[in-house]
Every structure is written in structure tokens, then in C-alpha cells.
Coordinates of C-alpha atoms and ligand atoms in Angstrom, one line a residue:
M1 CA 7.0 -43.9 36.2
S2 CA 8.1 -40.5 35.0
P3 CA 9.2 -40.3 31.4
P4 CA 13.0 -40.1 30.9
A5 CA 14.4 -36.5 31.0
A6 CA 15.5 -36.8 27.3
R7 CA 11.9 -37.3 26.2
I8 CA 10.7 -34.2 28.1
E9 CA 13.6 -32.2 26.7
A10 CA 12.7 -33.3 23.2
L11 CA 9.0 -32.3 23.8
L12 CA 9.9 -28.8 25.1
Q13 CA 12.3 -28.2 22.2
S14 CA 9.7 -29.3 19.7
L15 CA 7.3 -26.4 20.9
P16 CA 9.7 -23.5 21.8
G17 CA 7.1 -20.7 21.4
L18 CA 4.7 -21.9 24.1
D19 CA 4.3 -20.6 27.7
W20 CA 6.3 -23.4 29.4
S21 CA 7.6 -23.4 33.0
A22 CA 10.1 -25.8 34.2
N23 CA 11.1 -23.5 37.2
S24 CA 11.1 -25.8 40.3
T25 CA 8.9 -23.4 42.5
E26 CA 6.3 -23.0 39.8
V27 CA 6.3 -26.8 38.9
K28 CA 5.8 -27.6 42.6
R29 CA 3.0 -25.1 43.0
K30 CA 1.2 -26.2 39.9
S31 CA 1.6 -29.9 40.6
L32 CA -0.3 -29.8 43.8
D33 CA -3.9 -29.2 44.9
Y34 CA -5.6 -29.3 48.3
Y35 CA -4.8 -33.1 48.8
W36 CA -3.2 -32.1 52.0
F37 CA -6.6 -31.9 53.7
S38 CA -6.1 -35.7 54.1
P39 CA -3.2 -37.2 56.1
I40 CA -3.5 -40.3 54.0
L41 CA -3.2 -38.5 50.7
R42 CA -0.3 -36.4 52.2
R43 CA 1.6 -39.6 52.7
Q44 CA 0.8 -40.9 49.3
L45 CA 1.1 -37.8 47.1
D46 CA 3.8 -35.6 48.7
G47 CA 6.6 -35.2 46.2
K48 CA 4.6 -36.1 43.1
L49 CA 5.6 -33.6 40.5
A50 CA 5.2 -32.7 36.9
D51 CA 8.2 -32.4 34.7
A52 CA 6.9 -29.2 33.2
I53 CA 3.9 -26.9 33.3
V54 CA 2.4 -25.3 30.2
R55 CA -0.3 -22.7 29.8
P56 CA -1.8 -22.8 26.3
R57 CA -3.0 -19.4 25.1
N58 CA -5.5 -20.8 22.6
V59 CA -7.0 -24.1 21.4
D60 CA -4.4 -24.3 18.5
E61 CA -1.6 -24.3 21.1
L62 CA -3.4 -26.9 23.2
R63 CA -3.8 -29.1 20.1
E64 CA 0.0 -28.8 19.4
I65 CA 0.8 -29.8 23.0
V66 CA -1.5 -32.8 23.0
S67 CA -0.2 -34.0 19.7
A68 CA 3.4 -33.6 20.8
C69 CA 2.8 -35.4 24.2
V70 CA 1.3 -38.3 22.2
R71 CA 4.2 -38.5 19.8
H72 CA 6.7 -38.3 22.7
N73 CA 4.6 -40.7 24.9
V74 CA 4.5 -38.2 27.7
P75 CA 1.6 -38.2 30.3
L76 CA -0.5 -35.1 30.6
T77 CA -2.7 -33.9 33.4
M78 CA -5.2 -31.1 33.1
R79 CA -5.4 -28.4 35.7
G80 CA -7.9 -25.6 36.2
G81 CA -7.7 -23.6 39.4
G82 CA -6.0 -26.5 41.2
T83 CA -8.5 -26.5 44.1
G84 CA -9.5 -30.1 44.0
N85 CA -9.1 -31.9 47.3
Y86 CA -8.4 -35.5 46.5
G87 CA -5.3 -35.0 44.5
Q88 CA -7.3 -35.1 41.2
A89 CA -4.9 -32.7 39.5
V90 CA -1.7 -34.1 41.0
P91 CA 0.4 -35.9 38.3
L92 CA 1.3 -39.4 39.6
D93 CA 3.6 -40.2 36.7
G94 CA 5.2 -36.8 36.0
G95 CA 4.9 -35.5 32.5
V96 CA 3.2 -32.3 31.6
V97 CA 0.5 -30.4 33.6
I98 CA -1.6 -28.3 31.2
E99 CA -3.1 -25.3 32.9
T100 CA -6.4 -24.1 31.3
T101 CA -6.7 -20.7 32.9
A102 CA -5.9 -18.8 29.7
L103 CA -8.7 -20.7 27.8
D104 CA -11.2 -18.5 29.6
Q105 CA -13.4 -17.0 26.9
L106 CA -17.2 -16.7 27.0
V107 CA -18.4 -18.2 23.7
W108 CA -22.1 -17.2 23.8
F109 CA -24.9 -16.3 26.2
E110 CA -28.5 -16.4 25.3
R111 CA -31.9 -16.8 27.1
G112 CA -30.5 -18.3 30.3
V113 CA -27.9 -20.5 28.7
V114 CA -24.2 -19.8 28.6
R115 CA -21.3 -21.5 26.7
A116 CA -17.8 -20.8 27.9
Q117 CA -14.3 -22.2 27.6
A118 CA -13.4 -24.7 30.4
G119 CA -10.8 -22.5 32.0
I120 CA -13.1 -19.6 32.9
K121 CA -13.3 -19.0 36.6
L122 CA -16.8 -19.6 38.1
A123 CA -16.9 -16.1 39.7
V124 CA -16.0 -14.4 36.4
L125 CA -18.8 -16.3 34.6
D126 CA -21.3 -15.6 37.4
Q127 CA -20.4 -11.9 37.3
F128 CA -20.8 -11.8 33.5
V129 CA -24.3 -13.1 33.5
A130 CA -25.5 -11.3 36.7
P131 CA -26.3 -7.9 35.0
H132 CA -28.6 -9.8 32.6
G133 CA -30.6 -11.3 35.5
W134 CA -29.0 -14.8 35.6
E135 CA -26.6 -16.6 37.9
L136 CA -24.9 -20.0 38.1
R137 CA -27.2 -22.8 39.4
C138 CA -24.5 -24.2 41.6
M139 CA -20.8 -23.6 42.4
P140 CA -18.2 -24.7 44.9
S141 CA -17.2 -22.4 47.8
T142 CA -13.9 -22.0 45.9
Y143 CA -15.8 -20.2 43.1
R144 CA -13.3 -17.3 43.0
M145 CA -10.4 -19.6 42.0
A146 CA -12.0 -22.7 40.5
T147 CA -12.9 -23.1 36.8
I148 CA -16.0 -24.5 35.2
G149 CA -14.0 -27.3 33.6
G150 CA -12.5 -28.2 37.0
L151 CA -15.9 -28.3 38.6
F152 CA -17.3 -30.5 35.9
C153 CA -14.4 -32.9 35.9
G154 CA -13.4 -33.0 39.6
G155 CA -16.2 -31.4 41.7
F156 CA -19.8 -31.9 42.6
G157 CA -21.7 -28.7 43.3
G158 CA -22.2 -26.9 46.6
I159 CA -23.7 -23.4 46.9
G160 CA -27.0 -23.5 45.0
S161 CA -27.3 -27.3 45.2
I162 CA -30.1 -26.9 47.8
T163 CA -32.3 -25.7 44.9
Y164 CA -30.7 -27.1 41.8
G165 CA -28.9 -30.2 43.0
P166 CA -25.3 -31.0 41.9
L167 CA -23.9 -29.8 38.6
S168 CA -24.5 -33.3 37.0
T169 CA -28.2 -33.1 37.7
P170 CA -29.9 -33.6 34.3
G171 CA -30.8 -30.3 32.8
T172 CA -27.9 -28.2 34.0
V173 CA -25.0 -29.3 31.7
L174 CA -26.4 -29.2 28.2
G175 CA -23.3 -30.0 26.2
V176 CA -19.5 -30.2 26.1
K177 CA -16.8 -29.9 23.5
V178 CA -14.1 -32.4 24.1
M179 CA -10.6 -32.9 22.5
T180 CA -9.2 -36.4 22.1
V181 CA -5.7 -37.3 23.1
E182 CA -4.3 -38.6 19.8
A183 CA -1.4 -37.7 17.5
E184 CA -4.0 -35.8 15.4
P185 CA -6.4 -34.6 18.2
R186 CA -10.0 -34.5 17.2
I187 CA -12.7 -32.1 18.6
L188 CA -16.1 -33.5 19.3
E189 CA -19.3 -31.8 20.4
L190 CA -21.3 -34.0 22.8
R191 CA -24.8 -33.2 24.0
A192 CA -26.3 -34.4 27.3
P193 CA -26.7 -37.1 28.5
E194 CA -23.6 -38.3 26.6
A195 CA -21.8 -35.2 27.8
L196 CA -22.2 -36.4 31.4
Q197 CA -20.0 -39.4 30.7
H198 CA -17.1 -36.9 31.2
A199 CA -18.4 -35.5 34.5
H200 CA -16.4 -36.2 37.7
T201 CA -13.9 -38.5 35.9
Y202 CA -10.9 -36.4 37.0
G203 CA -10.0 -35.4 33.4
T204 CA -9.1 -39.0 32.6
N205 CA -11.4 -39.4 29.5
G206 CA -10.9 -36.4 27.4
I207 CA -10.0 -32.7 27.5
I208 CA -13.0 -30.5 28.0
L209 CA -12.7 -27.4 25.9
E210 CA -16.1 -25.8 26.4
L211 CA -19.2 -26.3 28.5
E212 CA -22.8 -25.2 27.8
I213 CA -24.8 -24.8 30.9
A214 CA -28.3 -23.7 31.9
L215 CA -28.4 -20.8 34.4
A216 CA -30.8 -19.8 37.2
P217 CA -32.8 -16.6 37.5
A218 CA -30.7 -14.2 39.7
H219 CA -32.0 -13.1 43.1
Q220 CA -31.1 -10.6 45.7
W221 CA -29.7 -12.7 48.5
D222 CA -29.4 -12.2 52.3
E223 CA -26.6 -14.0 54.0
T224 CA -27.6 -15.0 57.6
L225 CA -25.7 -16.5 60.4
L226 CA -28.1 -18.2 62.9
S227 CA -27.4 -19.4 66.4
F228 CA -29.2 -22.0 68.5
R229 CA -29.0 -23.3 72.0
D230 CA -28.2 -26.9 70.7
A231 CA -27.6 -29.0 67.6
E232 CA -31.1 -30.4 67.6
A233 CA -32.8 -27.0 67.4
A234 CA -30.3 -25.9 64.6
F235 CA -31.0 -29.1 62.6
T236 CA -34.8 -28.8 63.0
C237 CA -34.9 -25.2 61.9
V238 CA -32.5 -25.5 58.9
Q239 CA -34.2 -28.7 57.7
A240 CA -37.5 -26.9 57.8
I241 CA -36.1 -23.9 55.8
A242 CA -34.4 -26.3 53.3
Q243 CA -37.7 -28.2 52.8
C244 CA -40.0 -25.1 52.5
P245 CA -40.7 -24.6 48.8
G246 CA -41.8 -21.0 49.3
L247 CA -38.3 -19.9 50.6
I248 CA -36.0 -19.3 47.7
K249 CA -32.5 -20.4 48.8
K250 CA -28.9 -20.8 47.8
E251 CA -27.3 -22.2 50.9
T252 CA -28.3 -24.1 54.1
A253 CA -25.6 -25.4 56.4
V254 CA -25.5 -26.4 60.0
F255 CA -22.4 -26.5 62.3
A256 CA -21.8 -28.0 65.7
D257 CA -20.6 -25.6 68.4
S258 CA -17.2 -27.3 68.2
V259 CA -17.0 -26.4 64.5
V260 CA -18.2 -22.8 64.7
A261 CA -15.5 -22.2 67.2
Y262 CA -13.0 -22.3 64.3
F263 CA -14.8 -19.4 62.5
K264 CA -12.6 -16.7 64.1
K265 CA -14.0 -13.8 62.2
L266 CA -17.5 -14.7 63.3
S267 CA -16.7 -15.4 66.9
A268 CA -18.1 -12.0 68.1
H269 CA -21.6 -13.1 66.9
I270 CA -21.8 -16.6 68.4
E271 CA -21.6 -17.5 72.1
A272 CA -19.5 -20.5 73.3
G273 CA -21.6 -23.6 73.2
E274 CA -24.1 -22.4 70.6
S275 CA -24.7 -24.4 67.4
A276 CA -24.8 -22.3 64.3
A277 CA -26.2 -22.3 60.8
I278 CA -25.6 -20.3 57.6
V279 CA -28.6 -19.8 55.3
V280 CA -28.6 -17.7 52.2
I281 CA -32.1 -16.8 51.2
N282 CA -33.9 -14.3 48.9
S283 CA -34.2 -10.9 50.6
S284 CA -38.0 -11.0 50.1
N285 CA -38.1 -14.0 52.5
R286 CA -36.6 -12.1 55.4
E287 CA -39.7 -12.0 57.7
T288 CA -40.5 -15.7 57.0
L289 CA -37.0 -16.6 57.9
Q290 CA -37.3 -14.7 61.2
S291 CA -40.5 -16.7 62.0
F292 CA -38.8 -20.0 61.3
V293 CA -36.0 -19.0 63.6
N294 CA -38.3 -17.8 66.4
T295 CA -40.2 -21.1 66.3
A296 CA -37.0 -23.0 66.8
G297 CA -35.9 -20.7 69.7
G298 CA -32.9 -19.5 67.7
R299 CA -31.6 -16.0 66.9
I300 CA -30.2 -14.1 63.9
A301 CA -26.6 -13.6 65.0
F302 CA -25.5 -11.7 61.9
Q303 CA -27.0 -10.7 58.6
Q304 CA -25.7 -9.0 55.5
T305 CA -26.9 -8.6 51.9
G306 CA -25.2 -10.4 49.1
A307 CA -24.2 -7.0 47.7
V308 CA -22.4 -6.0 50.9
A309 CA -20.7 -9.4 51.0
K310 CA -19.4 -8.8 47.5
A311 CA -18.3 -5.3 48.2
T312 CA -16.4 -6.3 51.4
Q313 CA -15.2 -9.6 50.1
H314 CA -16.3 -11.2 53.3
T315 CA -19.0 -13.6 52.4
L316 CA -20.6 -16.3 54.6
L317 CA -20.5 -18.6 51.6
E318 CA -16.8 -19.0 52.3
Y319 CA -17.5 -20.7 55.6
C320 CA -19.6 -23.4 54.0
W321 CA -18.7 -26.7 52.2
N322 CA -15.0 -27.4 52.4
H323 CA -14.2 -23.9 53.4
T324 CA -15.4 -25.0 56.8
T325 CA -12.6 -27.6 56.8
L326 CA -10.1 -25.0 55.6
H327 CA -11.0 -22.6 58.5
A328 CA -10.6 -25.4 61.0
L329 CA -7.3 -26.6 59.5
R330 CA -5.9 -23.1 59.8
S331 CA -6.3 -23.4 63.6
D332 CA -5.7 -27.1 64.1
K333 CA -3.5 -29.0 61.6
S334 CA -4.4 -32.4 63.2
L335 CA -8.0 -32.2 61.9
T336 CA -9.2 -33.9 58.8
Y337 CA -12.7 -34.6 57.5
L338 CA -15.2 -37.0 55.8
Q339 CA -17.8 -36.6 53.1
T340 CA -21.1 -38.2 54.2
S341 CA -24.6 -38.7 52.9
Y342 CA -27.4 -39.5 55.3
E343 CA -30.4 -41.7 54.3
Y344 CA -33.5 -39.6 53.5
G345 CA -35.8 -39.8 56.6
R346 CA -33.2 -41.4 58.8
E347 CA -30.9 -38.4 59.2
R348 CA -31.5 -37.8 63.0
E349 CA -31.2 -41.4 63.9
Q350 CA -28.0 -41.9 61.9
L351 CA -26.5 -38.7 63.4
A352 CA -27.4 -39.8 66.9
Q353 CA -25.7 -43.2 66.3
I354 CA -22.5 -41.5 65.2
E355 CA -22.5 -39.2 68.1
K356 CA -23.0 -42.2 70.5
R357 CA -20.3 -44.3 68.9
A358 CA -17.6 -41.8 67.9
G359 CA -18.3 -39.0 70.4
A360 CA -16.0 -36.0 70.3
E361 CA -13.9 -37.5 67.6
M362 CA -16.4 -36.3 65.0
L363 CA -17.4 -32.6 64.7
S364 CA -20.7 -32.2 62.9
H365 CA -21.0 -30.0 59.7
L366 CA -24.1 -30.7 57.6
E367 CA -25.2 -29.3 54.2
F368 CA -28.7 -29.8 52.8
I369 CA -29.1 -30.3 49.0
R370 CA -31.8 -31.4 46.6
D371 CA -31.1 -34.8 45.1
E372 CA -32.0 -35.9 41.5
H373 CA -35.5 -37.0 42.7
G374 CA -36.2 -33.6 44.1
R375 CA -35.9 -34.7 47.8
V376 CA -34.1 -32.4 50.3
I377 CA -31.4 -34.7 51.6
C378 CA -28.6 -34.1 54.2
N379 CA -25.0 -34.4 53.3
G380 CA -22.1 -33.8 55.7
L381 CA -18.5 -32.7 55.8
P382 CA -17.8 -33.6 59.4
L383 CA -14.4 -32.8 60.8
V384 CA -12.5 -35.6 62.3
R385 CA -9.9 -35.4 65.1
F386 CA -7.3 -37.5 63.4
T387 CA -5.2 -40.0 65.4
T388 CA -4.2 -42.8 63.1
E389 CA -4.9 -43.9 59.5
H390 CA -6.3 -47.1 60.9
R391 CA -8.8 -45.3 63.1
L392 CA -9.8 -43.0 60.2
L393 CA -10.7 -46.0 58.1
E394 CA -12.5 -47.5 61.1
L395 CA -14.6 -44.3 61.3
I396 CA -15.5 -44.6 57.6
D397 CA -16.6 -48.2 58.3
L398 CA -18.6 -47.1 61.3
H399 CA -20.5 -44.7 59.1
R400 CA -21.2 -47.3 56.5
E401 CA -22.4 -49.8 59.2
C402 CA -24.9 -47.1 60.2
G403 CA -26.1 -46.9 56.6
I404 CA -24.4 -43.5 56.0
G405 CA -22.9 -43.1 52.5
V406 CA -19.2 -42.1 52.5
K407 CA -17.5 -40.5 49.5
D408 CA -14.0 -41.2 50.7
P409 CA -12.0 -38.0 50.5
H410 CA -8.8 -39.9 51.5
A411 CA -8.6 -41.7 48.1
Y412 CA -7.4 -40.3 44.9
T413 CA -8.6 -43.0 42.6
L414 CA -12.0 -43.0 40.9
S415 CA -13.1 -46.3 42.4
R416 CA -13.0 -45.0 46.0
G417 CA -13.2 -41.2 45.8
S418 CA -15.9 -41.1 43.2
R419 CA -19.5 -40.2 44.2
H420 CA -20.8 -43.1 42.1
G421 CA -18.1 -45.7 43.1
A422 CA -16.3 -47.1 40.1
M423 CA -16.4 -45.3 36.8
S424 CA -19.5 -46.3 34.8
P425 CA -19.0 -48.6 31.8
A426 CA -19.9 -45.6 29.5
S427 CA -17.2 -43.4 31.1
L428 CA -14.7 -46.2 30.7
D429 CA -15.7 -46.6 27.1
A430 CA -15.3 -42.8 26.6
K431 CA -11.8 -43.2 28.1
R432 CA -10.9 -45.8 25.4
R433 CA -12.2 -43.6 22.7
F434 CA -10.9 -40.2 23.8
D435 CA -7.6 -41.3 25.3
P436 CA -6.6 -44.5 23.5
G437 CA -3.0 -44.4 24.7
G438 CA -3.9 -43.9 28.4
L439 CA -1.8 -40.7 28.7
L440 CA -4.4 -38.6 30.5
N441 CA -3.9 -38.2 34.3
P442 CA -2.6 -41.8 34.6
G443 CA -3.2 -43.7 37.8
K444 CA -6.5 -42.1 38.7
I445 CA -8.6 -45.0 37.6
A446 CA -8.2 -47.8 40.2
S447 CA -7.3 -50.5 37.6
Q448 CA -4.5 -48.3 36.2
Q449 CA -3.0 -47.5 39.6
P450 CA 0.8 -47.6 39.6
S451 CA 2.3 -50.2 42.1
G452 CA 3.5 -49.0 45.5
S453 CA 0.9 -46.2 45.8
S454 CA -1.4 -47.7 48.4
Ligands
LIG501 C1 -11.6 -24.9 50.6 C2 -12.3 -25.8 49.5 C3 -13.6 -25.7 49.3 C4 -14.2 -26.6 48.4 N1 -15.6 -26.6 48.2 C5 -16.2 -27.3 47.3 C6 -17.6 -27.3 47.1 O1 -18.3 -26.5 47.7 N2 -18.1 -28.1 46.1 C7 -17.3 -28.9 45.3 O2 -17.8 -29.6 44.4 N3 -16.0 -28.9 45.5 C8 -15.4 -28.1 46.4 N4 -14.0 -28.1 46.5 C9 -13.2 -28.9 45.5 C10 -12.9 -27.9 44.3 O3 -12.6 -26.6 44.7 C11 -14.0 -27.9 43.3 O4 -14.4 -29.1 42.9 C12 -13.6 -27.0 42.0 O5 -14.7 -26.9 41.2 C13 -12.4 -27.6 41.3 O6 -12.2 -26.7 40.2 P1 -10.7 -26.4 39.8 O7 -10.7 -25.5 38.6 O8 -9.9 -25.9 40.9 O9 -10.2 -27.9 39.3 P2 -8.8 -28.6 39.4 O10 -8.5 -28.9 40.8 O11 -7.8 -27.8 38.7 O12 -9.1 -29.9 38.6 C14 -10.1 -30.9 39.1 C15 -10.0 -32.1 38.2 O13 -10.5 -31.7 36.9 C16 -9.6 -32.0 35.9 N5 -9.7 -30.9 34.9 C17 -9.6 -29.6 35.1 N6 -9.9 -28.9 33.9 C18 -10.1 -29.9 33.0 C19 -10.4 -29.9 31.6 N7 -10.5 -28.7 30.9 N8 -10.5 -31.0 30.9 C20 -10.4 -32.2 31.5 N9 -10.1 -32.3 32.9 C21 -10.0 -31.2 33.6 C22 -8.2 -32.1 36.6 O14 -7.3 -32.9 35.9 C23 -8.6 -32.6 37.9 O15 -8.7 -34.0 37.8 C24 -13.4 -27.4 47.5 C25 -12.0 -27.4 47.7 C26 -11.5 -26.6 48.7 C27 -10.0 -26.6 48.8

């Protein structure tokens, strides 16, 4: 339940010099994320609003806000770029949304490791380290808007994960600085693996101030759009590319013909009925890539260097991961999607089972990544032709019956939306230590869910 207006008023008056916004348009915009990708979340989260938005300009201001929220018993929800797509940053109980985008300083950078404040945008961080021969190991396709803190607390990985795995793979996040939510907020430095107790917990167990992450050596990349006569040839070719250790890669995605049809700006390059793939590979591997494509009977439909992509601001990376879903939704609002993970070695069999049992209701979009054991595994963000909520849940069950993992993107709580299922006991313990009053992003842990939100 939202705190009474008088309490919010008292809070705002206690900190008059801060960058507050209680303007209704701004409050609405900053209370929402991309939860609308899901018809179920739309029904559950439409109209959930903060009482006020605040944008601290430095850590001292953040500390004052946190302390005042605790004293006035007002919930607070952290927000980076607001690009999450399970309503992670949508405040369920009103209160204050704290936007981190002014806490965007680079703290230090040395020998392939960078430390930055949580509100720095991923593209800005990547651009900063690039001239020194380094780049981010992985980032979401929303890297232009998303922050490093938002990726750590609400995301997974994406571009680059074919080589380095998700962000939470041991060895990438080396440490975090966290603020507690107490009347006298404390700041603690946590090193990995303890730091990872705060990963993907939707900002429910502490406020991340800084992250220290290991980088990857930078490469010159070629972005390539491939086309194939059918889905089988596309899968075979891209899986071989993804598995080949001699090919240095950043992105390997496969799209059914029905999905690529939504890529309007690429339509001149792909013929109707062709399956497609996007691979981003080191420019030195250009000839090898061509031979893989020839073997599969495919063709290079379009190719550009990473430098051209940056200069023109038209990158193939922004067709991958959930940008695929975004492109499709722009054309057809009735679509939605799932997040799937196929069993290593059984991918083709499982994909065939889904095709047989769900047919044209599911439109295939696959992404290869490397898992924590070093295996190249196949994840999916298939589009779904939505009919009813009941049928959507049946399709999730159908995937699970076939042994396919589903990270449910139609749930906003950590027990269903989380990659690992329920929050780990260590993360819950961190919740008790870092947010003893339970004020951070309330309702996002299943056991705390407010009534009437199912
Ligand atoms: C088109 C599209 C494509 C996407 N592609 C990908 C993808 O490729 N890979 C992927 O992993 N995700 C993807 N996402 C989801 C999302 O963009 C990413 O996870 C992104 O990293 C989130 O960053 P953000 O700054 O926008 O976080 P926000 O949405 O602002 O926040 C995410 C969560 O983190 C919490 N949080 C933010 N900052 C802090 C902090 N400092 N301290 C504590 N908690 C905090 C928030 O409360 C919220 O729970 C996509 C989304 C869209 C809409």
C-alpha cells in the first residue's frame, strides 16, 4: 500500500535542495519500464506509480534520501535506465523512485579492470575503455540506455556472452560497493563471490554504488547478416560458428523467416521464406566465416564493420536479444515472447518437439552463449502469437514438459522471473542485513508480494 500523502510531503520538505520531481508526466515515465512486453504484466502493473522521483547528484545526497526514507517509512525503488522488462523497477507500493543516472563517474581503470559508479551507461563505459584496447565482456542490446548497476541487479548479459558467459560468470564482477537502507546508511565493499549475492536480485537487497569489473581485449568486429534456405541450415551453420574456438565472436543469433520479416530495415537483404542469422566476428575471421556459410549453403546478405555501425548508428546488435521482440512488437502488438534454455546436446530434438506441438504459435529466435562450464549452449527468446493468458501459461508448461528451461518473463517476482528460481539463502540473508526494514523495491520477492497482485 502506498504511504499516506502526508508522509511523502514531510519527506520532500525535509530535503528541499534535491532534484525531486512530482510532476505527473515525469513520475509516470520514470515509474515504468518495458513490462508492457508481457500482456500479463500489463494487466498486473499498469497504473503502479511512485509518489515522487529523485535524482541524487552525488553519494552524499543519496545517503540523505535513504536516511529520510527510513525515518519516514517510505519505500524506495532504484532505477537505472529503466529498460528492464519484467517490471523490476516498477514501484508496487508507491514511495520514491531513485534514479541513478547522475551517479555515473568512472572511479578508476587499470590493466583491464574498471571501477565505475552504478549509474554509468554501458555504452559510455565501453567507449571510455575502447581507446585503451579494452571492451565490456558482455552487455544487453539496450547498452545505449542501460546502466551497469541495472544490468547487475536486473539483467543477465547478452552481446559478448557467447565468449564470456553472463555477467555473473565468476571472474567478471570482481567487487561491488553497497549502501545499506538504514537510518544511518553504511557503505560496504564486497568482493566476489560475496558480491554476487546482489546480482539479479532486482535491487531488493542493497543499493549498488560502484562495480568493479574485468574487461575483454577489444577487437575490430564485422557485423554480418546471413541468410539460409531453411531453419535447419541456419541452426547448423551458426552452432558451428558458435562452437569454433578459432573464431573470435561477440554475437551469434538465429531467426526464423517469420521473425526476420519484422526487421523492416533489413528487408531488402533477405528474401521471403529465408531464415536469417546475425553473427558478429573479428574482422580477421572474415574468410573463415565465408567458408562456414558456403558449407551450409547460405549466403552473406549484408556485412558492415563495427566502426561503420557506430558511425551510422545502425548496428545489427540492435536486432538481437530482446531488440528482436521490440522490432516485432512495433509491427504487431499482439505478440509477446518467452525466455528459454535448451538442454545441451538435445537442442534440435527439443526445437522439433515445440514446432510439432505449438506450430505457428511460436516464432523461433535463438541465441548461443557460453555457460559457466564453458559449453556453448542455446537460449531462446521465441516470439509468441498471444491469444489468452491461459494459453501462454500452457505454452510455458509445454516447454517445461519437453525439458526446456523457461525463465518466465511474465512474472515480476524473483521466485518466477529469476534465472535461478527463488532467491538463494545467501541473497535473502543479504536482504535482511542490507535492508532490515524491507523498504527496498517491496513486493518483488515472492514471499513479500502484496495481496491482490496475482
Ligand atoms: C529492447 C530490450 C532489449 C533487452 N536486451 C537485453 C539483453 O540483451 N540482455 C539483458 O540482460 N537484458 C536485456 N534487456 C533488459 C534490460 O535492458 C537490461 O537488463 C539492462 O541491463 C537493465 O539496465 P537498466 O539500467 O535499464 O536497469 P533498470 O531497468 O533501471 O533496473 C533493473 C533492476 O535493477 C535495479 N537497480 C538499478 N540500479 C540499481 C542500483 N544502483 N542498486 C540497486 N538496484 C538497482 C532496479 O531496481 C531494477 O530492479 C532488454 C530490454 C529491452 C527493453
